[in-house]
C-alpha positions as MATLAB code, in Angstrom:
seq = 'MSRRALLLGLSLLAGCSGRPSFDPATINAAPIGQGLPRGFLLGASTSSHQIEGGNQNDWSDWETGHYPDGSPHIRDRTVSGPAADSWNRFDEDIALLKQLGANAYRFGVEWSRLEPEEGKWNDAAFARYRQWVQALRANGIEPNVTLHHFTLPRWVSAKGGWENPSTVEDFARFSGKVAQELGEHVDWWGTINEPNVYAVFGYMDGVWPPGKQSTGIAAEVLARLLEAHARSAQQVREHDTWDADGDGKNSLIGLVHHVRVFQPATGSTTDTVVTGLTDSFFNQSVTEALRTGHISILVPGEISIERDVPGLKGSIDYLGINYYTRDHIRQDFSPSFSHKYVPEGRETNDLGWEIYPEGLYLFLKRYANLGVPLVVTENGMDDRTGERRPYFLRSHLYAVERAVAEGVPVRGYFHWSLLDNFEWAEGYEPRFGLFRVDWTGGQARQTTPAVEAFRDVARHLGLTPTP';
ca = [
      30.779 -197.645  -54.574;
      29.100 -197.283  -50.860;
      26.353 -195.075  -50.733;
      28.732 -194.329  -47.574;
      31.448 -193.450  -50.396;
      29.866 -191.373  -52.539;
      28.254 -189.020  -49.550;
      31.396 -188.365  -47.766;
      32.790 -187.608  -51.322;
      30.113 -185.419  -52.296;
      30.352 -183.452  -48.772;
      34.180 -183.071  -48.512;
      34.124 -179.367  -48.661;
      30.255 -178.437  -47.443;
      31.580 -180.611  -44.465;
      34.602 -178.325  -43.468;
      33.019 -174.758  -43.123;
      34.854 -172.571  -40.364;
      38.020 -173.877  -41.414;
      41.005 -171.421  -40.275;
      42.708 -168.498  -42.584;
      44.952 -169.243  -45.291;
      45.572 -165.429  -45.459;
      49.666 -164.825  -46.522;
      50.347 -162.449  -44.109;
      48.977 -164.348  -41.562;
      51.263 -167.543  -42.373;
      54.109 -165.868  -43.445;
      54.575 -164.029  -39.749;
      53.524 -167.388  -38.331;
      55.981 -169.402  -36.800;
      55.694 -172.729  -38.231;
      57.011 -175.204  -36.338;
      56.247 -174.259  -32.664;
      52.692 -175.508  -33.341;
      53.828 -179.484  -34.234;
      53.756 -181.544  -31.097;
      57.402 -182.979  -29.800;
      58.315 -186.342  -31.628;
      56.764 -184.722  -34.955;
      58.847 -186.434  -37.545;
      60.156 -183.851  -40.019;
      61.743 -185.025  -42.504;
      61.506 -185.295  -47.173;
      60.700 -188.184  -49.364;
      62.089 -189.609  -52.491;
      61.561 -192.984  -53.823;
      64.060 -195.584  -55.128;
      63.837 -195.554  -58.997;
      63.585 -191.561  -59.386;
      66.930 -190.808  -57.606;
      68.997 -194.049  -57.144;
      69.954 -194.109  -60.539;
      70.968 -197.541  -63.100;
      67.474 -199.550  -62.238;
      66.200 -201.681  -64.898;
      62.091 -202.357  -64.594;
      59.352 -202.160  -66.343;
      59.859 -198.467  -66.392;
      63.406 -198.190  -67.642;
      62.095 -200.167  -71.085;
      59.102 -197.724  -70.815;
      60.946 -194.946  -71.225;
      62.560 -196.107  -74.518;
      58.855 -196.450  -75.805;
      57.133 -194.289  -78.592;
      53.416 -194.260  -78.330;
      51.392 -195.188  -81.900;
      52.058 -191.656  -83.241;
      54.943 -191.433  -82.918;
      55.687 -188.912  -79.433;
      57.566 -190.268  -76.558;
      56.567 -191.975  -73.383;
      58.950 -189.692  -71.457;
      57.442 -185.752  -72.419;
      61.473 -184.435  -72.227;
      62.414 -187.536  -74.702;
      64.958 -188.544  -71.480;
      65.762 -191.812  -69.858;
      66.194 -192.295  -65.761;
      69.300 -193.408  -66.580;
      72.307 -192.508  -63.887;
      68.934 -189.789  -62.022;
      70.159 -187.995  -59.223;
      72.734 -191.237  -58.430;
      72.377 -191.469  -54.910;
      73.195 -195.535  -55.058;
      76.166 -194.321  -54.740;
      75.704 -190.783  -53.320;
      73.865 -191.823  -50.489;
      76.204 -190.374  -47.326;
      76.040 -187.013  -49.236;
      71.929 -186.757  -49.327;
      72.328 -188.357  -45.272;
      74.264 -184.643  -45.097;
      71.907 -182.889  -46.729;
      69.354 -184.613  -44.358;
      71.323 -182.775  -41.273;
      71.580 -179.932  -42.759;
      67.827 -179.378  -43.240;
      67.873 -180.104  -39.998;
      65.600 -183.396  -40.574;
      65.024 -186.345  -38.061;
      62.969 -188.740  -40.924;
      63.743 -189.968  -43.861;
      61.431 -191.151  -46.585;
      62.961 -193.254  -49.511;
      62.018 -196.729  -50.839;
      63.730 -199.993  -51.746;
      64.038 -201.217  -55.687;
      62.171 -204.812  -56.148;
      64.002 -204.867  -59.203;
      67.404 -204.688  -57.512;
      66.740 -206.762  -54.510;
      64.964 -210.027  -56.522;
      66.038 -208.905  -60.633;
      65.464 -212.803  -61.321;
      62.451 -214.504  -59.770;
      63.291 -216.063  -56.277;
      67.544 -214.668  -56.652;
      68.110 -212.819  -54.531;
      70.605 -210.024  -54.686;
      72.409 -209.424  -51.365;
      74.903 -206.966  -52.326;
      71.843 -204.796  -52.541;
      70.337 -205.870  -49.344;
      73.984 -205.346  -47.960;
      73.819 -201.545  -49.483;
      69.961 -200.847  -48.584;
      71.455 -202.183  -44.948;
      73.856 -199.500  -44.432;
      71.481 -196.425  -46.135;
      69.425 -197.380  -42.889;
      72.109 -197.640  -40.196;
      73.966 -194.600  -41.377;
      70.133 -192.792  -41.393;
      69.711 -193.946  -37.336;
      73.502 -193.186  -36.664;
      72.143 -189.705  -37.511;
      69.205 -189.729  -35.144;
      67.305 -190.149  -38.579;
      64.341 -192.310  -38.875;
      63.695 -194.691  -41.851;
      60.541 -194.623  -43.641;
      60.911 -197.724  -45.985;
      58.700 -197.798  -48.816;
      58.138 -201.153  -50.443;
      56.412 -200.087  -53.807;
      56.969 -197.175  -55.766;
      55.530 -197.647  -59.110;
      57.921 -199.721  -60.378;
      58.088 -203.863  -60.941;
      60.576 -206.311  -62.177;
      60.841 -207.183  -65.609;
      59.858 -211.046  -64.365;
      56.731 -209.531  -63.052;
      56.115 -207.087  -65.539;
      56.353 -210.063  -67.738;
      53.517 -212.334  -66.185;
      51.422 -209.555  -66.320;
      51.847 -207.350  -63.778;
      48.902 -206.409  -61.252;
      47.182 -207.758  -64.065;
      48.426 -211.124  -63.073;
      46.708 -212.473  -59.558;
      49.745 -213.938  -58.587;
      52.041 -211.085  -58.008;
      50.171 -210.383  -55.100;
      51.935 -213.069  -53.794;
      55.062 -212.564  -55.437;
      55.141 -208.998  -53.527;
      53.885 -210.549  -50.342;
      56.843 -212.992  -50.479;
      59.385 -209.842  -51.626;
      57.882 -207.680  -48.134;
      58.632 -210.381  -45.746;
      62.626 -210.577  -47.250;
      62.479 -207.284  -46.833;
      61.106 -206.890  -43.338;
      63.750 -209.931  -42.287;
      66.641 -208.094  -44.103;
      66.184 -204.724  -42.728;
      63.786 -204.321  -40.086;
      66.341 -204.423  -36.992;
      66.478 -200.762  -38.190;
      63.372 -199.908  -39.095;
      60.057 -199.280  -37.923;
      58.093 -197.219  -40.058;
      57.018 -199.097  -43.321;
      55.162 -197.871  -46.101;
      53.209 -201.284  -48.293;
      52.147 -199.849  -51.422;
      52.734 -196.367  -52.775;
      49.639 -194.559  -54.274;
      47.767 -197.414  -55.768;
      44.997 -194.990  -57.198;
      47.638 -193.154  -59.058;
      49.431 -196.275  -60.304;
      45.924 -197.778  -61.606;
      44.573 -194.756  -63.174;
      47.435 -193.172  -64.247;
      48.880 -196.900  -65.738;
      45.350 -198.222  -67.069;
      42.422 -195.878  -67.471;
      44.811 -193.419  -69.157;
      47.617 -195.316  -70.262;
      50.433 -192.573  -69.444;
      52.237 -194.901  -67.486;
      53.597 -198.584  -68.298;
      51.988 -201.208  -69.596;
      49.965 -197.894  -71.174;
      46.457 -199.662  -71.319;
      43.203 -197.560  -70.799;
      40.424 -199.670  -69.303;
      38.058 -198.079  -66.584;
      37.684 -201.620  -65.800;
      41.419 -202.927  -65.645;
      41.747 -199.847  -63.812;
      39.632 -200.961  -61.045;
      40.625 -204.190  -61.303;
      43.979 -203.171  -60.934;
      43.232 -201.175  -57.928;
      41.917 -203.794  -56.185;
      44.196 -206.052  -56.298;
      46.484 -203.775  -55.356;
      44.490 -203.412  -51.874;
      44.714 -207.130  -51.702;
      48.794 -206.961  -52.096;
      48.804 -203.997  -49.251;
      46.942 -206.942  -47.154;
      49.349 -209.313  -47.924;
      52.483 -207.359  -47.352;
      51.196 -205.844  -44.312;
      51.247 -209.581  -42.773;
      54.505 -210.803  -44.053;
      55.704 -207.457  -42.266;
      54.663 -207.919  -38.898;
      55.688 -211.763  -39.166;
      58.762 -210.867  -40.890;
      59.819 -207.808  -39.021;
      60.148 -208.629  -34.992;
      62.579 -206.216  -34.147;
      61.858 -202.968  -31.735;
      64.300 -200.551  -33.531;
      63.795 -197.689  -30.928;
      63.354 -199.166  -28.075;
      60.164 -198.369  -27.719;
      58.211 -201.404  -27.088;
      57.174 -201.446  -29.946;
      57.863 -203.261  -33.766;
      57.390 -201.894  -36.730;
      54.085 -199.385  -37.696;
      52.991 -200.078  -41.669;
      51.425 -197.833  -43.454;
      49.752 -197.463  -46.673;
      50.041 -194.281  -48.893;
      47.554 -192.527  -50.086;
      47.408 -189.866  -53.036;
      43.772 -187.435  -52.379;
      43.408 -184.430  -54.380;
      40.184 -182.111  -52.904;
      37.795 -182.563  -56.737;
      35.010 -179.613  -56.692;
      32.276 -178.943  -59.229;
      32.930 -176.537  -61.976;
      29.047 -175.420  -61.497;
      26.330 -176.223  -59.307;
      24.476 -178.437  -61.803;
      23.533 -181.521  -60.806;
      25.684 -183.484  -63.193;
      28.950 -181.514  -62.196;
      28.082 -182.561  -59.000;
      27.133 -186.291  -59.037;
      30.043 -186.738  -61.625;
      32.455 -185.113  -58.970;
      31.125 -186.944  -56.342;
      32.103 -190.644  -58.086;
      34.808 -189.188  -58.871;
      36.102 -188.395  -55.435;
      34.605 -191.763  -54.537;
      36.549 -193.301  -56.986;
      40.218 -191.627  -56.468;
      40.028 -191.151  -52.819;
      37.168 -192.462  -50.738;
      37.767 -196.092  -52.045;
      40.726 -196.946  -50.230;
      39.872 -195.674  -46.926;
      36.930 -197.104  -46.728;
      38.323 -200.614  -47.691;
      40.982 -200.095  -45.121;
      38.240 -199.119  -42.389;
      36.006 -201.667  -43.016;
      38.163 -204.670  -45.408;
      35.586 -204.598  -47.845;
      36.155 -203.477  -51.568;
      34.149 -201.579  -53.247;
      34.372 -199.867  -56.248;
      31.554 -199.410  -59.271;
      32.620 -197.962  -62.750;
      29.525 -197.157  -64.222;
      28.776 -198.589  -67.191;
      31.681 -200.524  -66.612;
      32.651 -202.605  -63.852;
      30.985 -203.029  -59.683;
      33.841 -205.525  -57.179;
      32.224 -205.696  -54.092;
      34.553 -208.205  -51.933;
      36.255 -208.766  -48.507;
      39.769 -209.089  -47.873;
      41.007 -210.997  -44.916;
      43.913 -209.233  -43.199;
      42.852 -205.634  -45.116;
      40.725 -204.358  -42.240;
      43.532 -202.693  -38.965;
      46.156 -203.785  -41.938;
      47.490 -200.232  -41.246;
      49.008 -198.259  -37.889;
      49.274 -195.039  -39.963;
      47.598 -193.829  -43.274;
      50.246 -192.013  -45.121;
      48.699 -188.822  -47.260;
      50.205 -187.570  -50.449;
      48.681 -184.302  -51.101;
      49.310 -181.436  -54.030;
      46.334 -179.801  -55.662;
      43.232 -179.344  -56.433;
      40.358 -180.671  -59.847;
      37.456 -178.549  -60.673;
      35.344 -181.537  -62.514;
      33.124 -180.739  -65.424;
      30.509 -183.114  -66.710;
      31.721 -184.803  -70.234;
      31.509 -188.186  -72.157;
      35.193 -189.111  -71.690;
      36.000 -192.846  -70.140;
      36.312 -190.831  -66.775;
      33.011 -188.870  -67.399;
      34.985 -185.759  -66.290;
      36.966 -183.221  -67.556;
      39.360 -181.958  -64.870;
      40.507 -178.400  -65.408;
      41.605 -175.008  -63.326;
      40.131 -171.839  -63.290;
      42.102 -169.015  -64.920;
      43.396 -166.788  -62.321;
      44.608 -169.769  -59.999;
      48.326 -170.138  -58.770;
      49.243 -173.176  -59.772;
      52.749 -174.428  -60.048;
      55.000 -175.214  -62.951;
      52.977 -178.415  -64.082;
      49.736 -176.442  -64.234;
      48.507 -178.295  -60.923;
      46.925 -175.415  -58.752;
      48.131 -174.449  -55.646;
      45.902 -174.763  -52.796;
      47.280 -175.796  -49.239;
      43.555 -175.799  -47.944;
      43.161 -179.579  -49.499;
      45.087 -180.975  -46.963;
      44.139 -179.230  -44.097;
      40.123 -180.512  -45.294;
      41.753 -184.190  -45.876;
      43.843 -184.396  -42.266;
      40.458 -183.447  -41.080;
      38.666 -185.583  -43.101;
      40.491 -188.696  -41.952;
      40.408 -187.597  -38.260;
      38.511 -190.314  -37.113;
      40.156 -192.865  -39.478;
      41.147 -194.559  -36.246;
      44.939 -194.545  -36.335;
      47.731 -191.662  -36.986;
      48.227 -190.013  -40.244;
      51.388 -189.009  -41.381;
      51.522 -186.424  -44.862;
      54.292 -188.903  -46.527;
      54.463 -186.223  -49.928;
      53.648 -182.733  -50.218;
      55.704 -180.142  -52.479;
      55.867 -177.974  -56.070;
      57.363 -178.281  -59.138;
      59.013 -174.715  -58.721;
      61.989 -174.615  -61.396;
      63.446 -171.501  -60.664;
      62.640 -172.561  -56.888;
      61.410 -169.030  -55.336;
      58.290 -170.148  -54.347;
      59.044 -173.277  -52.793;
      59.653 -171.118  -49.377;
      55.598 -170.542  -49.141;
      54.274 -173.444  -50.701;
      55.809 -175.671  -47.952;
      54.656 -172.942  -45.245;
      51.379 -172.956  -46.218;
      51.178 -176.363  -46.006;
      53.314 -176.678  -42.389;
      50.496 -174.152  -41.294;
      47.553 -176.277  -42.775;
      49.158 -178.867  -40.344;
      49.360 -177.238  -37.598;
      46.054 -175.594  -38.035;
      44.494 -179.260  -38.482;
      46.649 -180.910  -34.822;
      45.358 -177.774  -33.312;
      41.815 -179.351  -33.563;
      42.768 -182.675  -32.597;
      43.676 -184.372  -35.451;
      46.392 -187.118  -34.827;
      49.339 -186.021  -37.712;
      52.682 -187.240  -36.461;
      54.680 -186.386  -39.618;
      55.370 -184.384  -42.367;
      57.729 -185.524  -45.840;
      58.157 -182.722  -48.188;
      58.625 -183.714  -51.620;
      61.029 -184.121  -52.697;
      64.729 -184.244  -50.905;
      66.132 -183.622  -54.568;
      65.138 -182.622  -58.246;
      64.020 -186.368  -59.176;
      63.163 -188.341  -63.126;
      59.942 -187.300  -63.150;
      58.264 -190.246  -64.006;
      56.407 -189.320  -68.080;
      57.345 -185.693  -67.348;
      61.216 -186.761  -67.630;
      63.343 -183.980  -65.471;
      62.076 -181.263  -66.548;
      60.124 -180.523  -63.306;
      61.788 -179.440  -59.739;
      61.016 -180.555  -56.974;
      63.883 -180.749  -54.693;
      64.801 -179.167  -51.824;
      67.981 -179.391  -52.903;
      68.490 -178.757  -56.757;
      70.355 -181.418  -59.110;
      73.096 -180.388  -61.699;
      71.433 -182.515  -64.594;
      74.541 -181.175  -66.450;
      77.238 -181.145  -63.779;
      77.550 -184.970  -62.580;
      74.471 -184.486  -60.953;
      76.324 -182.300  -58.091;
      72.961 -181.062  -55.490;
      72.712 -177.301  -54.827;
      70.616 -175.584  -51.861;
      67.398 -173.497  -52.576;
      65.627 -171.157  -50.920;
      63.576 -173.515  -49.454;
      65.672 -175.336  -47.102;
      66.190 -172.023  -45.078;
      62.343 -172.223  -44.837;
      62.515 -176.065  -43.874;
      65.560 -175.026  -41.123;
      63.357 -172.628  -39.842;
      60.813 -174.818  -39.520;
      62.587 -177.406  -38.141;
      64.133 -174.807  -35.344;
      61.295 -174.205  -34.332;
      60.218 -177.891  -33.450;
      63.139 -177.889  -31.435;
      65.800 -179.643  -33.707;
      68.820 -178.810  -34.052;
      70.256 -178.535  -37.987;
      73.933 -178.576  -38.854;
      75.522 -175.396  -40.386;
];
């Protein structure tokens, strides 16, 4: 971890004094959307395994397993199974996007569908995804395609997954093939979704496959994912030579980075330092590597990684930002040296994550000087009644508008999620969808109160929702 990265971690909150008021009365009265620039991408986001249904990969295997104490890997004891059945209902989902007034849609392609065996491509699956991107464009909706969103084909997992250096080249080859097959209709690509989250949950906390608990391995996997991003970006640029929207540019490539505000629980030196270390590992190590082309990760007592990666510097045309919450940090003696919690009295979503729209503003300001546009690629809340999501949506878009007004180059906002989905280790109990999915009624889509809130933003932006 570089000294610069640590200092940036310690200064996140201190450096953002004078931020705008997030008073609910102000937000409720604001014409959200009018402050966004024309050409702004306003859409919703999903991932392949969480909505498609029928995928067979390392996650579908994980879902049927148990920990040594007998508890299931999935909290509500479900498996992804048919999920939201979007593989068969994509036309229906496009109609939902048009109902919202969305002009963009972020979704993933499933590696295990497209290359179920090493070197053997599934032409029918490529044809189906090609239908998707063609249909989106025909309906005036910009596709943003994610190449890796947490799942691996079984054959990749059997070789060691991201612990095996060969996976970098396997993923690069896959990325080039997808770009070659779909690039005629796609201008926006995301290589890897949330490499920091993947490394922490799969290799440090052990709650995702492969279920390991080693801070050192987690750091190595994070570094390898950054290497894979660089190689993937190279392959996409080489194979996607189409200018899908006729603006004179070929593909725009980004990495999708999950960020969290970390705040010391107290003013003690130990809490402050551990907060800075946590921020540097989770937030800043990724963006510093993208900025400099040099990976620098230090986990005290575990591992120190310092390496230059060819092609990493300058590899992104935009940075995707996934933002959900803030954690308060207290030093302890766990493997991560810290305990993360939400103080009593703070508003939380139904998963217990603090609702803190100011944090999105803070990160947009923080990354304003990276030299590339920013896109909010995920932002949402688990709201099982659906009643609180409209204000959540408005308050976070208010944060985007305030950042734009201060000169931050934000190009888009994608709400998570278009639909309720299989929420990884939490299963089907959480509800993140703008549209509710009836899990007992054949995956029927149902409107929630947030749909009208989204449509209102679209109208203020100059978009026209379908009646």
